[in-house]
CSV table of C-alpha atoms and ligand atoms in Angstrom, one decimal:
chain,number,residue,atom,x,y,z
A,1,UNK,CA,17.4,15.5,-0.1
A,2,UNK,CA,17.8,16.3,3.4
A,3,UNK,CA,21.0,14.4,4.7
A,4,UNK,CA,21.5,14.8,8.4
A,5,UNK,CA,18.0,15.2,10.4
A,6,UNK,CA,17.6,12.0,12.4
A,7,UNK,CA,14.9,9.7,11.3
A,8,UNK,CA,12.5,7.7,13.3
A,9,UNK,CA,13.4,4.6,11.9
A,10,UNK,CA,16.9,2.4,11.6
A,11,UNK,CA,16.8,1.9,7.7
A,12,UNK,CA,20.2,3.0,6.7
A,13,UNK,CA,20.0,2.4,2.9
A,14,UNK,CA,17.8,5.1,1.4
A,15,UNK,CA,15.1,4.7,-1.5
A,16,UNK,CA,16.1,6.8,-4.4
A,17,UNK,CA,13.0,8.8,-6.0
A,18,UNK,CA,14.8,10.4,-8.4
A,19,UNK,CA,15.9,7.7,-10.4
A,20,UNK,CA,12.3,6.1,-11.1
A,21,UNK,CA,10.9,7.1,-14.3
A,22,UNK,CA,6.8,7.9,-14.4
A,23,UNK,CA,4.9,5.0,-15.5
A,24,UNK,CA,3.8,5.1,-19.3
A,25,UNK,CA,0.7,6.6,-20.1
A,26,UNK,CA,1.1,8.5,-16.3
A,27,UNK,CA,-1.6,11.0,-15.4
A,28,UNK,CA,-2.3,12.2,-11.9
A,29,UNK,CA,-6.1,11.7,-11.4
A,30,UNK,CA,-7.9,14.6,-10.6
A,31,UNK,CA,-8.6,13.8,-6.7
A,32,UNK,CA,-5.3,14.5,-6.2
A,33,UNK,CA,-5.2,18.3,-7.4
A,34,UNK,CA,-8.9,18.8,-6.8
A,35,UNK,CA,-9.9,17.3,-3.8
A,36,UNK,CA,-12.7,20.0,-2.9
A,37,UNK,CA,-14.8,17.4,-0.9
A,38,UNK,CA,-11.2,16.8,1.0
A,39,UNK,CA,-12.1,13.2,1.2
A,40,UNK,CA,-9.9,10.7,2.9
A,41,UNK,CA,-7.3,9.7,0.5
A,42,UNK,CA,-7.3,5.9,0.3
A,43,UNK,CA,-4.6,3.4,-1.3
A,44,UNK,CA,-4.2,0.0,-2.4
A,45,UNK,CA,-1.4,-1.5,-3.8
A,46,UNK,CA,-1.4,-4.8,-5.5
A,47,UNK,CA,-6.2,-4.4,-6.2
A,48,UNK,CA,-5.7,-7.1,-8.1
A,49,UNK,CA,-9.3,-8.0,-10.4
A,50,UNK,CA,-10.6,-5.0,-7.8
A,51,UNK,CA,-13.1,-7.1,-5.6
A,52,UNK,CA,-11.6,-5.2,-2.4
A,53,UNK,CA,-11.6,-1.8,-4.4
A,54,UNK,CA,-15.1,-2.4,-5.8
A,55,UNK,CA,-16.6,-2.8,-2.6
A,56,UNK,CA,-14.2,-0.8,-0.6
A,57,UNK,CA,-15.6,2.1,-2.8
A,58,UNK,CA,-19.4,1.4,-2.8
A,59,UNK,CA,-19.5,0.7,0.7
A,60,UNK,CA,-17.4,4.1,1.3
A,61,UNK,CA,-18.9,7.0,-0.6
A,62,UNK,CA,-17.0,9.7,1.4
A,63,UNK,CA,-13.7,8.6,1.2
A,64,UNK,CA,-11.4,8.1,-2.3
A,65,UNK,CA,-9.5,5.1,-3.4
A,66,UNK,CA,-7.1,4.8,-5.9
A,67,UNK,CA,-6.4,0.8,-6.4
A,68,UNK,CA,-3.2,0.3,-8.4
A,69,UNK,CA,-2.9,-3.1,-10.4
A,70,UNK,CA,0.4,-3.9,-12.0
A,71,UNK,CA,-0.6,-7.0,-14.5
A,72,UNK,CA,-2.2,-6.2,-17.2
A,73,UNK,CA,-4.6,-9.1,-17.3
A,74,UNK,CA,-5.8,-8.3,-14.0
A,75,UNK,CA,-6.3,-4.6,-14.2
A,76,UNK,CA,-8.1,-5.0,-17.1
A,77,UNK,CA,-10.9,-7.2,-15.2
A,78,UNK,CA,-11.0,-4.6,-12.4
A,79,UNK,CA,-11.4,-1.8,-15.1
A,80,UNK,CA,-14.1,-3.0,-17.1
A,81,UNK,CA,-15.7,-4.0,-13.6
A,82,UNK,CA,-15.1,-0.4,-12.4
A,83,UNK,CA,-16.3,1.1,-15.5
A,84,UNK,CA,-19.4,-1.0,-15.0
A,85,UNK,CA,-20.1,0.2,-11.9
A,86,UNK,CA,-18.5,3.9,-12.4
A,87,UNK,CA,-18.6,5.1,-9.1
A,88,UNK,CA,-17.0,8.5,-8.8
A,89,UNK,CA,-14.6,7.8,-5.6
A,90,UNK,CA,-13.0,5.0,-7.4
A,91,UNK,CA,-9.4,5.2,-9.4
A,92,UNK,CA,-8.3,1.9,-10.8
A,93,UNK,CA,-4.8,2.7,-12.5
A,94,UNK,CA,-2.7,0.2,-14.3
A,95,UNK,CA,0.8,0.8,-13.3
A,96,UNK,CA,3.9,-0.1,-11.0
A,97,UNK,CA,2.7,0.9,-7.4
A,98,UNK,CA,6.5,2.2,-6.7
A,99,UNK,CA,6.7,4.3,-9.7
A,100,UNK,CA,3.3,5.7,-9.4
A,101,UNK,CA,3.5,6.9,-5.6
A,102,UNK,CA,6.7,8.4,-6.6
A,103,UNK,CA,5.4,10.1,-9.4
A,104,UNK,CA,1.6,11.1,-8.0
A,105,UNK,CA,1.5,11.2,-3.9
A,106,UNK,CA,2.1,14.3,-1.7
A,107,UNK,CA,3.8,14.1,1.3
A,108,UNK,CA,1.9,13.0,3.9
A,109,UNK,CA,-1.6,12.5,1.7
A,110,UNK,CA,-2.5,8.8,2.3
A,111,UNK,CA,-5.1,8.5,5.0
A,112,UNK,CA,-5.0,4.5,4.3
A,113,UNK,CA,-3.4,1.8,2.5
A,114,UNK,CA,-3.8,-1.5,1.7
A,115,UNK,CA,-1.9,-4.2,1.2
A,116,UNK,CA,-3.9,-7.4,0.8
A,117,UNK,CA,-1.9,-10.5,0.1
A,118,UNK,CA,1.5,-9.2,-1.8
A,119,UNK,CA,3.3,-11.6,-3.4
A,120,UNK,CA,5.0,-13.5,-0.8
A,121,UNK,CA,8.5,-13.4,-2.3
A,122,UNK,CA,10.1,-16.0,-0.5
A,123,UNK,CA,12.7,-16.6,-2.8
A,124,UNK,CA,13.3,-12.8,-3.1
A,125,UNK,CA,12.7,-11.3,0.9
A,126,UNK,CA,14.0,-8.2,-0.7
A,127,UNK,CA,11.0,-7.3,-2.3
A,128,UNK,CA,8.8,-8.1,0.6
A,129,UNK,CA,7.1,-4.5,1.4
A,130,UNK,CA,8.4,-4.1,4.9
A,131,UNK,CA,12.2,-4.5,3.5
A,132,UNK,CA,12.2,-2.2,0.8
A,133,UNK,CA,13.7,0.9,1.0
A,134,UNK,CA,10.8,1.9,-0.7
A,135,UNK,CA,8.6,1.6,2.4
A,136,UNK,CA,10.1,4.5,3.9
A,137,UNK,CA,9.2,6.6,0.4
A,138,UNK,CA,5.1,5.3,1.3
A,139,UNK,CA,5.9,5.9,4.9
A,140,UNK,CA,6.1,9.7,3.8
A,141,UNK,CA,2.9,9.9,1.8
A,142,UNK,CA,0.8,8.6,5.1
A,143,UNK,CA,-0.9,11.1,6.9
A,144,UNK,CA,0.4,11.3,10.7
A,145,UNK,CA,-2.5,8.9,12.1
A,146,UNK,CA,-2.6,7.1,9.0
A,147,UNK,CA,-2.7,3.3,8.9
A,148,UNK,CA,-1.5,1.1,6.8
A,149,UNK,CA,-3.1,-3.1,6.6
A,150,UNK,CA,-1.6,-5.7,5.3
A,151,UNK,CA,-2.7,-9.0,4.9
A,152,UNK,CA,-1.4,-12.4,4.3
A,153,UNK,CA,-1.4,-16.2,4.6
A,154,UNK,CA,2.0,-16.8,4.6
A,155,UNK,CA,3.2,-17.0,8.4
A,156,UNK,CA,7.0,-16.0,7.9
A,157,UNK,CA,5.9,-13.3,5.9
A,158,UNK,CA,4.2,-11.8,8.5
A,159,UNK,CA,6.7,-12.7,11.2
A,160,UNK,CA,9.3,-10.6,9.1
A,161,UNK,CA,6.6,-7.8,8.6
A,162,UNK,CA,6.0,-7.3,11.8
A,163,UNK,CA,9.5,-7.2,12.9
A,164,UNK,CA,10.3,-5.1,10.4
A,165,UNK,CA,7.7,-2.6,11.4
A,166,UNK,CA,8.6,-2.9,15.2
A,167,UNK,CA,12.5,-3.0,14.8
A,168,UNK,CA,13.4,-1.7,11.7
A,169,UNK,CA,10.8,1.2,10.7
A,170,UNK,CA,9.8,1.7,14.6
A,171,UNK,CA,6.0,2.0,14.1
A,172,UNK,CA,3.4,0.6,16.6
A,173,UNK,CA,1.6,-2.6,15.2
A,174,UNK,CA,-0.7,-4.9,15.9
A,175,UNK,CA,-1.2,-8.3,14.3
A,176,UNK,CA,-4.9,-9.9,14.2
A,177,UNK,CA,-6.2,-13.5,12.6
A,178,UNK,CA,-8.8,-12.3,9.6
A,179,UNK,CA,-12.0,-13.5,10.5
A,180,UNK,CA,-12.9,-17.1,8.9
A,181,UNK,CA,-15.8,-15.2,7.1
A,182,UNK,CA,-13.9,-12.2,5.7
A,183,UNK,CA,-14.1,-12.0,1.8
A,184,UNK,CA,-12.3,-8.8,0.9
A,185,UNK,CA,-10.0,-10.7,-1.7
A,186,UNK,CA,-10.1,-13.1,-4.5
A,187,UNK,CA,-7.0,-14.3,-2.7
A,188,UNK,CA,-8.8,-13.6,1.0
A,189,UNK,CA,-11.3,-16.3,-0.1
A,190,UNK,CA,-9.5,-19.0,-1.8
A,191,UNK,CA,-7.2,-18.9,1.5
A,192,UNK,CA,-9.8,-19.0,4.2
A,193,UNK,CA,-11.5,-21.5,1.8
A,194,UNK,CA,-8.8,-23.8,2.0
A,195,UNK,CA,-8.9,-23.3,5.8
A,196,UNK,CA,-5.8,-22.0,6.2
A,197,UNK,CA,-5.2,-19.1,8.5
A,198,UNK,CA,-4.4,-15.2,7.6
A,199,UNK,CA,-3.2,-12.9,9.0
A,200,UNK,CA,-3.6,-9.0,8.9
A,201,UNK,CA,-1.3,-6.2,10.6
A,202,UNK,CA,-2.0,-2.5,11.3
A,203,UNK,CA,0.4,-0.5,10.9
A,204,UNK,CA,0.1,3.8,12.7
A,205,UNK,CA,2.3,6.4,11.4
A,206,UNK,CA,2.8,8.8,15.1
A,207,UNK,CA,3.0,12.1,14.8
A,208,UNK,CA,6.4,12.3,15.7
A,209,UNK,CA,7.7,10.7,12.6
A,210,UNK,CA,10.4,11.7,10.4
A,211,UNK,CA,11.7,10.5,6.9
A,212,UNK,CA,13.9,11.6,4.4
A,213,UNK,CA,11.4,12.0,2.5
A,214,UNK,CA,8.9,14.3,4.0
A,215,UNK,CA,9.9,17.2,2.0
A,216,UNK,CA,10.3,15.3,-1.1
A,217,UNK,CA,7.9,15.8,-4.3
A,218,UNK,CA,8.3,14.8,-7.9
B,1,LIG,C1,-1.2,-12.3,-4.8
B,1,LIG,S1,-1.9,-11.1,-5.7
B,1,LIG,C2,-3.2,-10.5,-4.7
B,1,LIG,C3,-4.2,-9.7,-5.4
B,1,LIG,C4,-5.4,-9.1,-4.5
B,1,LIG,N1,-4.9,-8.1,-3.6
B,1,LIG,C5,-6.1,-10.2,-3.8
B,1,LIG,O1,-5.8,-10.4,-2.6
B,1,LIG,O2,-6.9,-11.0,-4.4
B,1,LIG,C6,-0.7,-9.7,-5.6
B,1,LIG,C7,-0.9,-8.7,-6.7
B,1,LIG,O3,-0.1,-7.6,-6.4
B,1,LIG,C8,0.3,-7.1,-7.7
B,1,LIG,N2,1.5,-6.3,-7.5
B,1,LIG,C9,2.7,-6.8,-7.0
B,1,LIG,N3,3.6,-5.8,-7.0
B,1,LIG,C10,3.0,-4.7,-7.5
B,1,LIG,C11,3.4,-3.4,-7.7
B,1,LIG,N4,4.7,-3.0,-7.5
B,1,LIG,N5,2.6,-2.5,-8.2
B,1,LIG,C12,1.3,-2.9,-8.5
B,1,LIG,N6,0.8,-4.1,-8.3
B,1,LIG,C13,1.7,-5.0,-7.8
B,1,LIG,C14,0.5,-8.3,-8.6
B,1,LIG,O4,0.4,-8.0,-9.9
B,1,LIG,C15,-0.7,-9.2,-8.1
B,1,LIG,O5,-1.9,-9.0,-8.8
């Protein structure tokens, strides 16, 4: 690891890669060694039963996805949903998102990500995305104009995020309202069901961004 370039952002604590195992049963999907179409790499983190993925995918035919569930009861209603509908730019993987990127990304790979309604975390801010050292990590697998969205209900969450993303990981953002009528998620429509507001921000990686982990590969 490369100790003294100086980094874009003001996250002193660094992520450490190399002590993250691979997820069991790991196996890099094919995309990702053989991308011949060179389709636009897309991630989601957190697909839950897929409903985003599933129609993120159909709707998308020239770009890839690869949605990663963590719980094993939904990940296996998104795979029998995906195998239903077998579309060939669709990669639903059961695993720890962390682990996985680690494990399976490139450097600077990720056209998109996703982040629709994380667990909010309140009890444990540390694991909110945006204050992981583990954001940094993802921050190096997205492509210099790549964005990143995420999504959620919870106001102080995404107060925090987008401090975070201003102050801490120095990236330009914008926050929007999701429209009333948005349905991505399972989540996305119990929420605006319930009339409560969400919230979505986009996140831009600039071309002049550095991390420690730019030159890092598994
Ligand atoms: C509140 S749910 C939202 C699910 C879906 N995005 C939606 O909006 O309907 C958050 C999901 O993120 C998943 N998750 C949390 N941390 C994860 C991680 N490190 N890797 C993969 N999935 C994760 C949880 O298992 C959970 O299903």
């Amino acid at each position: 690891m490369i100790d003294n370039i100086e980094f874009t952002h003001q996250q002193a604590r660094a992520f450490q890669p190399q002590r993250l195992s691979a997820p069991r049963d790991f196996m890099i999907p094919k995309i990702i060694s053989d991308n011949k179409d060179e389709k636009p790499l897309i991630l989601e983190i957190g697909a839950g039963k897929g409903k985003h993925a599933l129609s993120f995918a159909l709707q998308n035919p020239d770009k890839h996805l690869i949605a990663i569930e963590r719980t094993r009861n939904k990940f296996d209603a998104f795979s029998k949903l995906a195998t239903l509908q077998d579309l060939s730019n669709l990669d639903a993987i059961h695993a720890d998102a962390i682990a996985w990127t680690v494990h399976a990304l490139k450097p600077n790979s990720v056209a998109k990500i996703f982040i629709l309604y994380p667990n909010p975390e309140q009890h444990n801010p540390n694991q909110q995305w945006l204050n992981m050292p583990f954001f940094e990590f993802l921050l190096s697998r997205l492509q210099v104009g790549g964005e990143i969205i995420l999504a959620t209900n919870i106001q102080s969450y995404m107060d925090n995020a987008e401090h975070q993303a201003a102050k801490l990981w120095c990236l330009p953002n914008n926050r929007y309202r999701v429209p009333v009528d948005s349905q991505r998620t399972h989540f996305e429509v119990k929420y605006l069901a319930r009339q409560e507001v969400c919230w979505e921000l986009s996140i831009r990686k600039p071309k002049w961004y550095k991390t420690r982990f730019d030159n890092w590969q598994a």
